[in-house]
Amino acid sequence: MLREPETDRRVLRTERIEADLVVVGGGMAGVCCAITAARAGVRVALVQDRPVPGGNASSEVRLWIQGATCHGHSNNRWAREGGVLDEILVENTFRNPEGNPVLFDTVLLEKLSEEPNIRLLLNTAAFDVAKRSKDEIASVRAFCSQNSTLYELHAPLFCDASGDGIIGYLSGAAFRMGAEAAEEFGEKFAPSREYGELLGHSIYFYSKDAGRPVKFIPPSFALDDITKIPRFRSFNAQTHGCHLWWIEYGGRLDTVHDTEAIKWELWKVVYGVWNYIKNSGNFPEAENLTLEWVGLIPGKRESRRFEGPYMLRQQDIVEQREHPDAVSYGGWSIDLHPADGVFSELPGCTQWYSRGVYQIPYRCLYSRNIRNLFLAGRIISATHVAFGSTRVMATCAHSAQAVGMAAALCIRDGVKPGDLTSPERMRELQVRLMRAGQYIPGHRLDDPDDLARTASLRASSELVLTGLPGDGDTLPLDRPAALLIPLPAGPVPEFTFTVDATDDTTARVELRASLKPGNHSPDVILETVTVPVRSGRAQSIRACFETALSEARYAFIALAANKALSLHLSGQHLTGVLTVRPRLVQAPQGDIGVETFEIWRPDPRPGGKLPAFRAEPGIALFGAANVTNGVARPTTGPNAWLPEFDDDDPWLELEWNEPQEIRQIDLCFDTDFEHAMATVLVGHPERAMPFCVKDLRIVDEAGRTVAAIRDNHQTRRRIVLSEPAWTRKLRIEDIRANGDCPPALFEVRCYREPVVTVTPRRES
């Protein structure tokens, strides 16, 4: 029994926590930052003011994670973000292909709980900052409402991933809120005051069929006149969840301090919408539907943006500008919303894409005036227009991984975030990020410690792509279709397709390419071939091009629309090869600083089959040398080793002139970077991606098994041997894919010592 006498006052139980890095905010940015830093040897305190991590991706808000893949609506091919975020998305797809938001919570909780270097504080709100000097934070205070404990968190480094920037705000970091005038950065898409300077919040709801009639009595605060919503006719009984992203409000208010008022207005709208669906009589199919869930907190889009040494701007995105300190990338459209949200007469959003992904520089990820404060998530240093693209969760998380690794280097060397911009330190940061799976556009992993770079490579076979067999299915050419395929420098191969023709006609075949190598936008028609076709089934179309390519790159072999033709398809999937079709033309009205171009994209599996075709000569771009070229996804080429289709026992061998001491082996597989892997609401056709290696064995020159992998579904596997292997050869054998397609290896790296951690230098 505990009994205390009365007293004038009591103080909260207080716990002091010493860390290397304090991360405030447990959304996707904070989670990925914390895990990245912890795996690099950093002691992390992760402070999250909600019961579960994930922020807008959690079961509390239930927004799908999106980023550079853009729901597939752009020309960004194989653009899903890498590193820790990729690991999380792949794991969630494997465990939770139905998109259950509660199960996604458990994926995040498991990842965090497995890191011994992370102290996770849930239901804990940071509310105060102590300063060591004018430009440096000493500690943060936070309160947990569930255990009535006050935490004092001390560290040399802090990361604000809180969304509203509570630590940056309290510490005096320079920030902005609202939209910059067009003149400040020369941004032609800067919005007018009439359109609005802030994006609002959204609250989602889910419905389900109860199997019997369900009556709904609305609360008194529900919106009583649904016609106040100009788009009210868009509501229906089937659509729910984040498909209703446009139920948005608050862009005319203070999106920090007015959040509770915004939440109440959104609740009014949601319950008014459901009352309309259930009781208007317009939706008899809703009779058995019940309102299963309504968000308890709004999903925020925009509030404060903090200033770093550089502010990302519209031109960086549209022109795909290169930066020497690139550590991340984005690819979502510049996506601005009218400030009046659901009550606006305007479309719910205005989206403009760049032709490909763009780099995000490190200088956007730390405060320009608080020396030990990193910025992560939607508060990074960007203009309002650029923020329209960088604000989405996958982009936020990917950049936050760079913060986590940068923090490790700062702790090791006893320096501040701004000190990493020197060329040598920046190069080390980029190398360590790419080692951990971070993709940085325009960069190759040139790792001086990787022994595989000095090895000779042999394989049981190397795919020379001479074509794909038909499987009986056909695709009507009611609109164009193109084979997006890597081609070597030199003459373009001759391509032969098979079609069914309802009439005598002419087929037009275009050879297209992007203006910029590494993009996958069909900007330029290099050559057009017309071929007469007789009426009948299984007619051949042979396209003989005279064009020679100056460099290896992706090209589009595009068949023009012709309602008399149907293209024969193949059931064979293949790494780095897609069928794409035109979806829309981005055509801005007036000079708003964005470009006009066509957007061609693939259909997701189980659709999206490749065409049956023959290529002469065959395309020899899938060789073993790709596994050490420093790029671990398709870019200007497939960057993967694939064995021949008929190779039933594929193997890849690395051989050195002298015996090597090998302690760590890193492998990268193809988990289909084209697949966005949305976390909620959207289902997935497979748990494990068909291209991904499921099983393999690694043996040394004496035939001894060094390591084995079984039932793999992840992109990256790091093998740290308990005892080093001394050998002149390593053979990767018994390789099997998860699907009926050649197993793909993007990367093989070998190290004398584990490179898992960055050894911290801490004061005693």
PDB file of C-alpha atoms in Angstrom, residues 186-404:
ATOM      1  CA  GLY A 186      11.428  32.965 -59.644  1.00  0.00           C
ATOM      2  CA  GLU A 187       8.746  30.286 -59.212  1.00  0.00           C
ATOM      3  CA  LYS A 188       6.082  30.737 -61.851  1.00  0.00           C
ATOM      4  CA  PHE A 189       3.695  28.300 -60.161  1.00  0.00           C
ATOM      5  CA  ALA A 190       3.566  30.265 -56.895  1.00  0.00           C
ATOM      6  CA  PRO A 191      -0.125  30.461 -55.907  1.00  0.00           C
ATOM      7  CA  SER A 192      -2.166  33.607 -55.617  1.00  0.00           C
ATOM      8  CA  ARG A 193      -3.732  34.716 -52.335  1.00  0.00           C
ATOM      9  CA  GLU A 194      -7.115  33.845 -53.822  1.00  0.00           C
ATOM     10  CA  TYR A 195      -5.999  30.239 -54.368  1.00  0.00           C
ATOM     11  CA  GLY A 196      -4.463  30.117 -50.897  1.00  0.00           C
ATOM     12  CA  GLU A 197      -1.085  29.784 -49.237  1.00  0.00           C
ATOM     13  CA  LEU A 198      -1.566  26.662 -47.103  1.00  0.00           C
ATOM     14  CA  LEU A 199      -2.798  23.129 -47.685  1.00  0.00           C
ATOM     15  CA  GLY A 200      -5.428  21.904 -45.245  1.00  0.00           C
ATOM     16  CA  HIS A 201      -6.046  18.787 -43.144  1.00  0.00           C
ATOM     17  CA  SER A 202      -8.111  15.698 -43.979  1.00  0.00           C
ATOM     18  CA  ILE A 203     -10.023  13.110 -41.956  1.00  0.00           C
ATOM     19  CA  TYR A 204     -10.936   9.769 -43.519  1.00  0.00           C
ATOM     20  CA  PHE A 205     -13.657   7.233 -42.811  1.00  0.00           C
ATOM     21  CA  TYR A 206     -14.187   3.531 -43.539  1.00  0.00           C
ATOM     22  CA  SER A 207     -17.459   1.711 -44.129  1.00  0.00           C
ATOM     23  CA  LYS A 208     -18.317  -1.991 -44.203  1.00  0.00           C
ATOM     24  CA  ASP A 209     -21.230  -4.240 -45.081  1.00  0.00           C
ATOM     25  CA  ALA A 210     -22.929  -5.433 -41.889  1.00  0.00           C
ATOM     26  CA  GLY A 211     -24.949  -8.096 -43.713  1.00  0.00           C
ATOM     27  CA  ARG A 212     -28.283  -6.572 -42.641  1.00  0.00           C
ATOM     28  CA  PRO A 213     -29.955  -3.148 -42.818  1.00  0.00           C
ATOM     29  CA  VAL A 214     -28.268  -0.545 -40.634  1.00  0.00           C
ATOM     30  CA  LYS A 215     -29.910   2.705 -39.588  1.00  0.00           C
ATOM     31  CA  PHE A 216     -27.815   5.842 -39.133  1.00  0.00           C
ATOM     32  CA  ILE A 217     -28.862   8.729 -36.897  1.00  0.00           C
ATOM     33  CA  PRO A 218     -26.456  11.631 -37.412  1.00  0.00           C
ATOM     34  CA  PRO A 219     -25.018  13.572 -34.493  1.00  0.00           C
ATOM     35  CA  SER A 220     -26.391  17.077 -34.052  1.00  0.00           C
ATOM     36  CA  PHE A 221     -23.123  18.637 -35.239  1.00  0.00           C
ATOM     37  CA  ALA A 222     -23.175  16.869 -38.627  1.00  0.00           C
ATOM     38  CA  LEU A 223     -23.234  19.118 -41.686  1.00  0.00           C
ATOM     39  CA  ASP A 224     -26.929  19.451 -42.501  1.00  0.00           C
ATOM     40  CA  ASP A 225     -26.679  20.873 -46.019  1.00  0.00           C
ATOM     41  CA  ILE A 226     -24.510  18.695 -48.213  1.00  0.00           C
ATOM     42  CA  THR A 227     -24.795  21.144 -51.111  1.00  0.00           C
ATOM     43  CA  LYS A 228     -22.342  23.393 -49.250  1.00  0.00           C
ATOM     44  CA  ILE A 229     -19.767  20.992 -50.687  1.00  0.00           C
ATOM     45  CA  PRO A 230     -19.525  21.841 -54.401  1.00  0.00           C
ATOM     46  CA  ARG A 231     -18.430  18.290 -55.262  1.00  0.00           C
ATOM     47  CA  PHE A 232     -21.176  16.585 -53.232  1.00  0.00           C
ATOM     48  CA  ARG A 233     -22.341  14.643 -56.296  1.00  0.00           C
ATOM     49  CA  SER A 234     -18.958  12.865 -56.266  1.00  0.00           C
ATOM     50  CA  PHE A 235     -19.844  11.014 -53.076  1.00  0.00           C
ATOM     51  CA  ASN A 236     -20.977   7.414 -53.386  1.00  0.00           C
ATOM     52  CA  ALA A 237     -21.490   4.319 -51.265  1.00  0.00           C
ATOM     53  CA  GLN A 238     -18.326   2.538 -52.418  1.00  0.00           C
ATOM     54  CA  THR A 239     -15.543   5.095 -51.945  1.00  0.00           C
ATOM     55  CA  HIS A 240     -13.969   5.469 -48.523  1.00  0.00           C
ATOM     56  CA  GLY A 241     -10.587   5.868 -46.846  1.00  0.00           C
ATOM     57  CA  CYS A 242      -7.886   7.991 -48.417  1.00  0.00           C
ATOM     58  CA  HIS A 243      -9.616   7.857 -51.800  1.00  0.00           C
ATOM     59  CA  LEU A 244     -11.521  10.769 -50.229  1.00  0.00           C
ATOM     60  CA  TRP A 245      -8.341  12.788 -49.714  1.00  0.00           C
ATOM     61  CA  TRP A 246     -10.191  15.861 -50.981  1.00  0.00           C
ATOM     62  CA  ILE A 247     -12.310  16.057 -47.831  1.00  0.00           C
ATOM     63  CA  GLU A 248      -9.908  18.779 -46.770  1.00  0.00           C
ATOM     64  CA  TYR A 249     -10.229  21.930 -44.693  1.00  0.00           C
ATOM     65  CA  GLY A 250      -8.167  24.549 -42.904  1.00  0.00           C
ATOM     66  CA  GLY A 251      -6.008  26.243 -45.516  1.00  0.00           C
ATOM     67  CA  ARG A 252      -7.319  29.689 -44.522  1.00  0.00           C
ATOM     68  CA  LEU A 253      -6.572  29.098 -40.838  1.00  0.00           C
ATOM     69  CA  ASP A 254      -3.488  28.667 -38.682  1.00  0.00           C
ATOM     70  CA  THR A 255      -2.781  25.000 -39.388  1.00  0.00           C
ATOM     71  CA  VAL A 256      -0.819  24.690 -36.145  1.00  0.00           C
ATOM     72  CA  HIS A 257      -2.900  26.430 -33.512  1.00  0.00           C
ATOM     73  CA  ASP A 258      -6.319  26.002 -35.154  1.00  0.00           C
ATOM     74  CA  THR A 259      -5.981  22.244 -35.645  1.00  0.00           C
ATOM     75  CA  GLU A 260      -8.701  21.372 -33.110  1.00  0.00           C
ATOM     76  CA  ALA A 261     -11.158  23.736 -34.801  1.00  0.00           C
ATOM     77  CA  ILE A 262     -10.209  22.235 -38.176  1.00  0.00           C
ATOM     78  CA  LYS A 263     -10.786  18.727 -36.796  1.00  0.00           C
ATOM     79  CA  TRP A 264     -14.297  19.616 -35.646  1.00  0.00           C
ATOM     80  CA  GLU A 265     -15.171  21.062 -39.037  1.00  0.00           C
ATOM     81  CA  LEU A 266     -13.919  17.911 -40.738  1.00  0.00           C
ATOM     82  CA  TRP A 267     -15.967  15.742 -38.355  1.00  0.00           C
ATOM     83  CA  LYS A 268     -19.018  17.798 -39.304  1.00  0.00           C
ATOM     84  CA  VAL A 269     -18.308  17.138 -42.970  1.00  0.00           C
ATOM     85  CA  VAL A 270     -17.638  13.405 -42.557  1.00  0.00           C
ATOM     86  CA  TYR A 271     -20.795  12.725 -40.550  1.00  0.00           C
ATOM     87  CA  GLY A 272     -22.783  14.946 -42.887  1.00  0.00           C
ATOM     88  CA  VAL A 273     -21.472  13.007 -45.879  1.00  0.00           C
ATOM     89  CA  TRP A 274     -22.385   9.692 -44.272  1.00  0.00           C
ATOM     90  CA  ASN A 275     -25.846  11.008 -43.412  1.00  0.00           C
ATOM     91  CA  TYR A 276     -26.256  11.963 -47.068  1.00  0.00           C
ATOM     92  CA  ILE A 277     -25.143   8.513 -48.245  1.00  0.00           C
ATOM     93  CA  LYS A 278     -27.361   6.660 -45.760  1.00  0.00           C
ATOM     94  CA  ASN A 279     -30.455   8.833 -45.583  1.00  0.00           C
ATOM     95  CA  SER A 280     -30.816  10.841 -48.804  1.00  0.00           C
ATOM     96  CA  GLY A 281     -32.428   7.937 -50.650  1.00  0.00           C
ATOM     97  CA  ASN A 282     -29.936   8.319 -53.492  1.00  0.00           C
ATOM     98  CA  PHE A 283     -27.897   5.273 -52.469  1.00  0.00           C
ATOM     99  CA  PRO A 284     -30.133   2.229 -51.880  1.00  0.00           C
ATOM    100  CA  GLU A 285     -27.009   0.068 -52.119  1.00  0.00           C
ATOM    101  CA  ALA A 286     -25.894   1.610 -48.803  1.00  0.00           C
ATOM    102  CA  GLU A 287     -28.729   0.026 -46.817  1.00  0.00           C
ATOM    103  CA  ASN A 288     -26.477  -2.605 -45.198  1.00  0.00           C
ATOM    104  CA  LEU A 289     -23.456  -0.360 -44.784  1.00  0.00           C
ATOM    105  CA  THR A 290     -22.267   0.837 -41.407  1.00  0.00           C
ATOM    106  CA  LEU A 291     -19.711   3.464 -40.537  1.00  0.00           C
ATOM    107  CA  GLU A 292     -16.839   1.299 -39.327  1.00  0.00           C
ATOM    108  CA  TRP A 293     -14.249   3.974 -38.487  1.00  0.00           C
ATOM    109  CA  VAL A 294     -13.739   7.744 -38.547  1.00  0.00           C
ATOM    110  CA  GLY A 295     -10.338   9.341 -37.991  1.00  0.00           C
ATOM    111  CA  LEU A 296      -9.866  10.785 -34.510  1.00  0.00           C
ATOM    112  CA  ILE A 297      -7.106  13.159 -35.542  1.00  0.00           C
ATOM    113  CA  PRO A 298      -6.707  14.966 -38.845  1.00  0.00           C
ATOM    114  CA  GLY A 299      -3.966  14.134 -41.283  1.00  0.00           C
ATOM    115  CA  LYS A 300      -1.965  17.327 -41.641  1.00  0.00           C
ATOM    116  CA  ARG A 301      -0.426  18.441 -44.904  1.00  0.00           C
ATOM    117  CA  GLU A 302       1.278  21.756 -44.211  1.00  0.00           C
ATOM    118  CA  SER A 303       2.261  24.123 -41.455  1.00  0.00           C
ATOM    119  CA  ARG A 304       5.780  25.412 -40.794  1.00  0.00           C
ATOM    120  CA  ARG A 305       8.715  24.950 -43.153  1.00  0.00           C
ATOM    121  CA  PHE A 306      12.169  25.595 -41.729  1.00  0.00           C
ATOM    122  CA  GLU A 307      15.067  27.286 -43.452  1.00  0.00           C
ATOM    123  CA  GLY A 308      18.283  25.442 -44.165  1.00  0.00           C
ATOM    124  CA  PRO A 309      21.348  26.742 -45.996  1.00  0.00           C
ATOM    125  CA  TYR A 310      19.467  25.990 -49.231  1.00  0.00           C
ATOM    126  CA  MET A 311      15.755  26.072 -50.012  1.00  0.00           C
ATOM    127  CA  LEU A 312      14.573  23.618 -52.640  1.00  0.00           C
ATOM    128  CA  ARG A 313      12.466  25.368 -55.262  1.00  0.00           C
ATOM    129  CA  GLN A 314      10.284  24.701 -58.279  1.00  0.00           C
ATOM    130  CA  GLN A 315      13.158  24.856 -60.763  1.00  0.00           C
ATOM    131  CA  ASP A 316      15.078  22.143 -58.880  1.00  0.00           C
ATOM    132  CA  ILE A 317      12.153  19.808 -59.438  1.00  0.00           C
ATOM    133  CA  VAL A 318      11.111  20.663 -62.987  1.00  0.00           C
ATOM    134  CA  GLU A 319      14.647  20.972 -64.370  1.00  0.00           C
ATOM    135  CA  GLN A 320      15.940  18.022 -62.301  1.00  0.00           C
ATOM    136  CA  ARG A 321      18.885  20.101 -61.167  1.00  0.00           C
ATOM    137  CA  GLU A 322      21.927  18.294 -59.825  1.00  0.00           C
ATOM    138  CA  HIS A 323      23.454  19.079 -56.437  1.00  0.00           C
ATOM    139  CA  PRO A 324      26.903  18.046 -55.175  1.00  0.00           C
ATOM    140  CA  ASP A 325      25.368  17.181 -51.794  1.00  0.00           C
ATOM    141  CA  ALA A 326      22.467  15.112 -53.125  1.00  0.00           C
ATOM    142  CA  VAL A 327      21.436  12.518 -50.522  1.00  0.00           C
ATOM    143  CA  SER A 328      17.841  11.768 -51.444  1.00  0.00           C
ATOM    144  CA  TYR A 329      15.271  12.264 -54.161  1.00  0.00           C
ATOM    145  CA  GLY A 330      11.641  13.028 -54.850  1.00  0.00           C
ATOM    146  CA  GLY A 331       9.278  12.437 -57.708  1.00  0.00           C
ATOM    147  CA  TRP A 332       5.749  13.224 -56.563  1.00  0.00           C
ATOM    148  CA  SER A 333       4.029  15.938 -58.550  1.00  0.00           C
ATOM    149  CA  ILE A 334       4.081  19.561 -57.451  1.00  0.00           C
ATOM    150  CA  ASP A 335       0.735  19.064 -55.778  1.00  0.00           C
ATOM    151  CA  LEU A 336      -0.987  22.200 -54.450  1.00  0.00           C
ATOM    152  CA  HIS A 337      -4.555  22.384 -53.126  1.00  0.00           C
ATOM    153  CA  PRO A 338      -7.004  25.304 -52.911  1.00  0.00           C
ATOM    154  CA  ALA A 339      -7.043  26.684 -49.388  1.00  0.00           C
ATOM    155  CA  ASP A 340     -10.827  26.306 -49.087  1.00  0.00           C
ATOM    156  CA  GLY A 341     -10.476  22.563 -49.596  1.00  0.00           C
ATOM    157  CA  VAL A 342     -13.743  20.646 -49.724  1.00  0.00           C
ATOM    158  CA  PHE A 343     -15.709  23.919 -49.825  1.00  0.00           C
ATOM    159  CA  SER A 344     -13.845  25.227 -52.869  1.00  0.00           C
ATOM    160  CA  GLU A 345     -15.349  25.437 -56.351  1.00  0.00           C
ATOM    161  CA  LEU A 346     -11.887  24.637 -57.724  1.00  0.00           C
ATOM    162  CA  PRO A 347     -10.508  21.131 -58.371  1.00  0.00           C
ATOM    163  CA  GLY A 348      -9.238  19.445 -55.209  1.00  0.00           C
ATOM    164  CA  CYS A 349      -5.634  19.694 -56.388  1.00  0.00           C
ATOM    165  CA  THR A 350      -3.411  20.965 -59.166  1.00  0.00           C
ATOM    166  CA  GLN A 351      -0.608  18.520 -59.972  1.00  0.00           C
ATOM    167  CA  TRP A 352       2.379  19.039 -62.271  1.00  0.00           C
ATOM    168  CA  TYR A 353       5.098  16.462 -62.826  1.00  0.00           C
ATOM    169  CA  SER A 354       8.721  16.668 -63.824  1.00  0.00           C
ATOM    170  CA  ARG A 355       9.980  14.334 -66.539  1.00  0.00           C
ATOM    171  CA  GLY A 356      11.774  12.205 -63.949  1.00  0.00           C
ATOM    172  CA  VAL A 357      12.912  12.113 -60.341  1.00  0.00           C
ATOM    173  CA  TYR A 358      14.885  15.000 -58.832  1.00  0.00           C
ATOM    174  CA  GLN A 359      17.674  15.224 -56.264  1.00  0.00           C
ATOM    175  CA  ILE A 360      17.218  16.586 -52.731  1.00  0.00           C
ATOM    176  CA  PRO A 361      20.390  18.183 -51.313  1.00  0.00           C
ATOM    177  CA  TYR A 362      21.675  17.651 -47.794  1.00  0.00           C
ATOM    178  CA  ARG A 363      21.644  21.430 -47.224  1.00  0.00           C
ATOM    179  CA  CYS A 364      17.821  21.239 -47.001  1.00  0.00           C
ATOM    180  CA  LEU A 365      17.991  18.854 -44.027  1.00  0.00           C
ATOM    181  CA  TYR A 366      19.408  21.005 -41.221  1.00  0.00           C
ATOM    182  CA  SER A 367      18.679  24.419 -39.747  1.00  0.00           C
ATOM    183  CA  ARG A 368      20.666  27.366 -41.006  1.00  0.00           C
ATOM    184  CA  ASN A 369      20.817  28.996 -37.553  1.00  0.00           C
ATOM    185  CA  ILE A 370      20.559  26.191 -34.950  1.00  0.00           C
ATOM    186  CA  ARG A 371      23.836  24.329 -35.327  1.00  0.00           C
ATOM    187  CA  ASN A 372      22.797  20.935 -33.939  1.00  0.00           C
ATOM    188  CA  LEU A 373      19.269  20.691 -35.350  1.00  0.00           C
ATOM    189  CA  PHE A 374      18.406  18.369 -38.234  1.00  0.00           C
ATOM    190  CA  LEU A 375      15.164  18.770 -40.165  1.00  0.00           C
ATOM    191  CA  ALA A 376      13.149  15.794 -41.376  1.00  0.00           C
ATOM    192  CA  GLY A 377       9.736  15.140 -42.825  1.00  0.00           C
ATOM    193  CA  ARG A 378       7.517  17.828 -44.296  1.00  0.00           C
ATOM    194  CA  ILE A 379       9.336  20.666 -42.510  1.00  0.00           C
ATOM    195  CA  ILE A 380      12.550  20.477 -44.564  1.00  0.00           C
ATOM    196  CA  SER A 381      13.935  23.560 -46.250  1.00  0.00           C
ATOM    197  CA  ALA A 382      11.773  24.027 -49.329  1.00  0.00           C
ATOM    198  CA  THR A 383       9.542  26.703 -50.766  1.00  0.00           C
ATOM    199  CA  HIS A 384       5.781  26.258 -50.638  1.00  0.00           C
ATOM    200  CA  VAL A 385       5.775  25.203 -54.287  1.00  0.00           C
ATOM    201  CA  ALA A 386       8.578  22.647 -53.872  1.00  0.00           C
ATOM    202  CA  PHE A 387       6.946  21.478 -50.646  1.00  0.00           C
ATOM    203  CA  GLY A 388       3.979  20.468 -52.794  1.00  0.00           C
ATOM    204  CA  SER A 389       6.193  17.596 -53.982  1.00  0.00           C
ATOM    205  CA  THR A 390       8.518  16.877 -51.032  1.00  0.00           C
ATOM    206  CA  ARG A 391       5.704  16.639 -48.446  1.00  0.00           C
ATOM    207  CA  VAL A 392       4.576  13.084 -49.243  1.00  0.00           C
ATOM    208  CA  MET A 393       5.566  10.401 -46.758  1.00  0.00           C
ATOM    209  CA  ALA A 394       7.897   8.223 -48.820  1.00  0.00           C
ATOM    210  CA  THR A 395       9.923  11.276 -49.835  1.00  0.00           C
ATOM    211  CA  CYS A 396       9.946  12.511 -46.225  1.00  0.00           C
ATOM    212  CA  ALA A 397      11.143   9.137 -44.970  1.00  0.00           C
ATOM    213  CA  HIS A 398      13.822   8.734 -47.624  1.00  0.00           C
ATOM    214  CA  SER A 399      15.358  12.115 -46.817  1.00  0.00           C
ATOM    215  CA  ALA A 400      15.136  11.348 -43.096  1.00  0.00           C
ATOM    216  CA  GLN A 401      17.288   8.254 -43.636  1.00  0.00           C
ATOM    217  CA  ALA A 402      20.000  10.619 -44.842  1.00  0.00           C
ATOM    218  CA  VAL A 403      19.604  12.566 -41.591  1.00  0.00           C
ATOM    219  CA  GLY A 404      20.037   9.373 -39.556  1.00  0.00           C
TER     220      GLY A 404
END
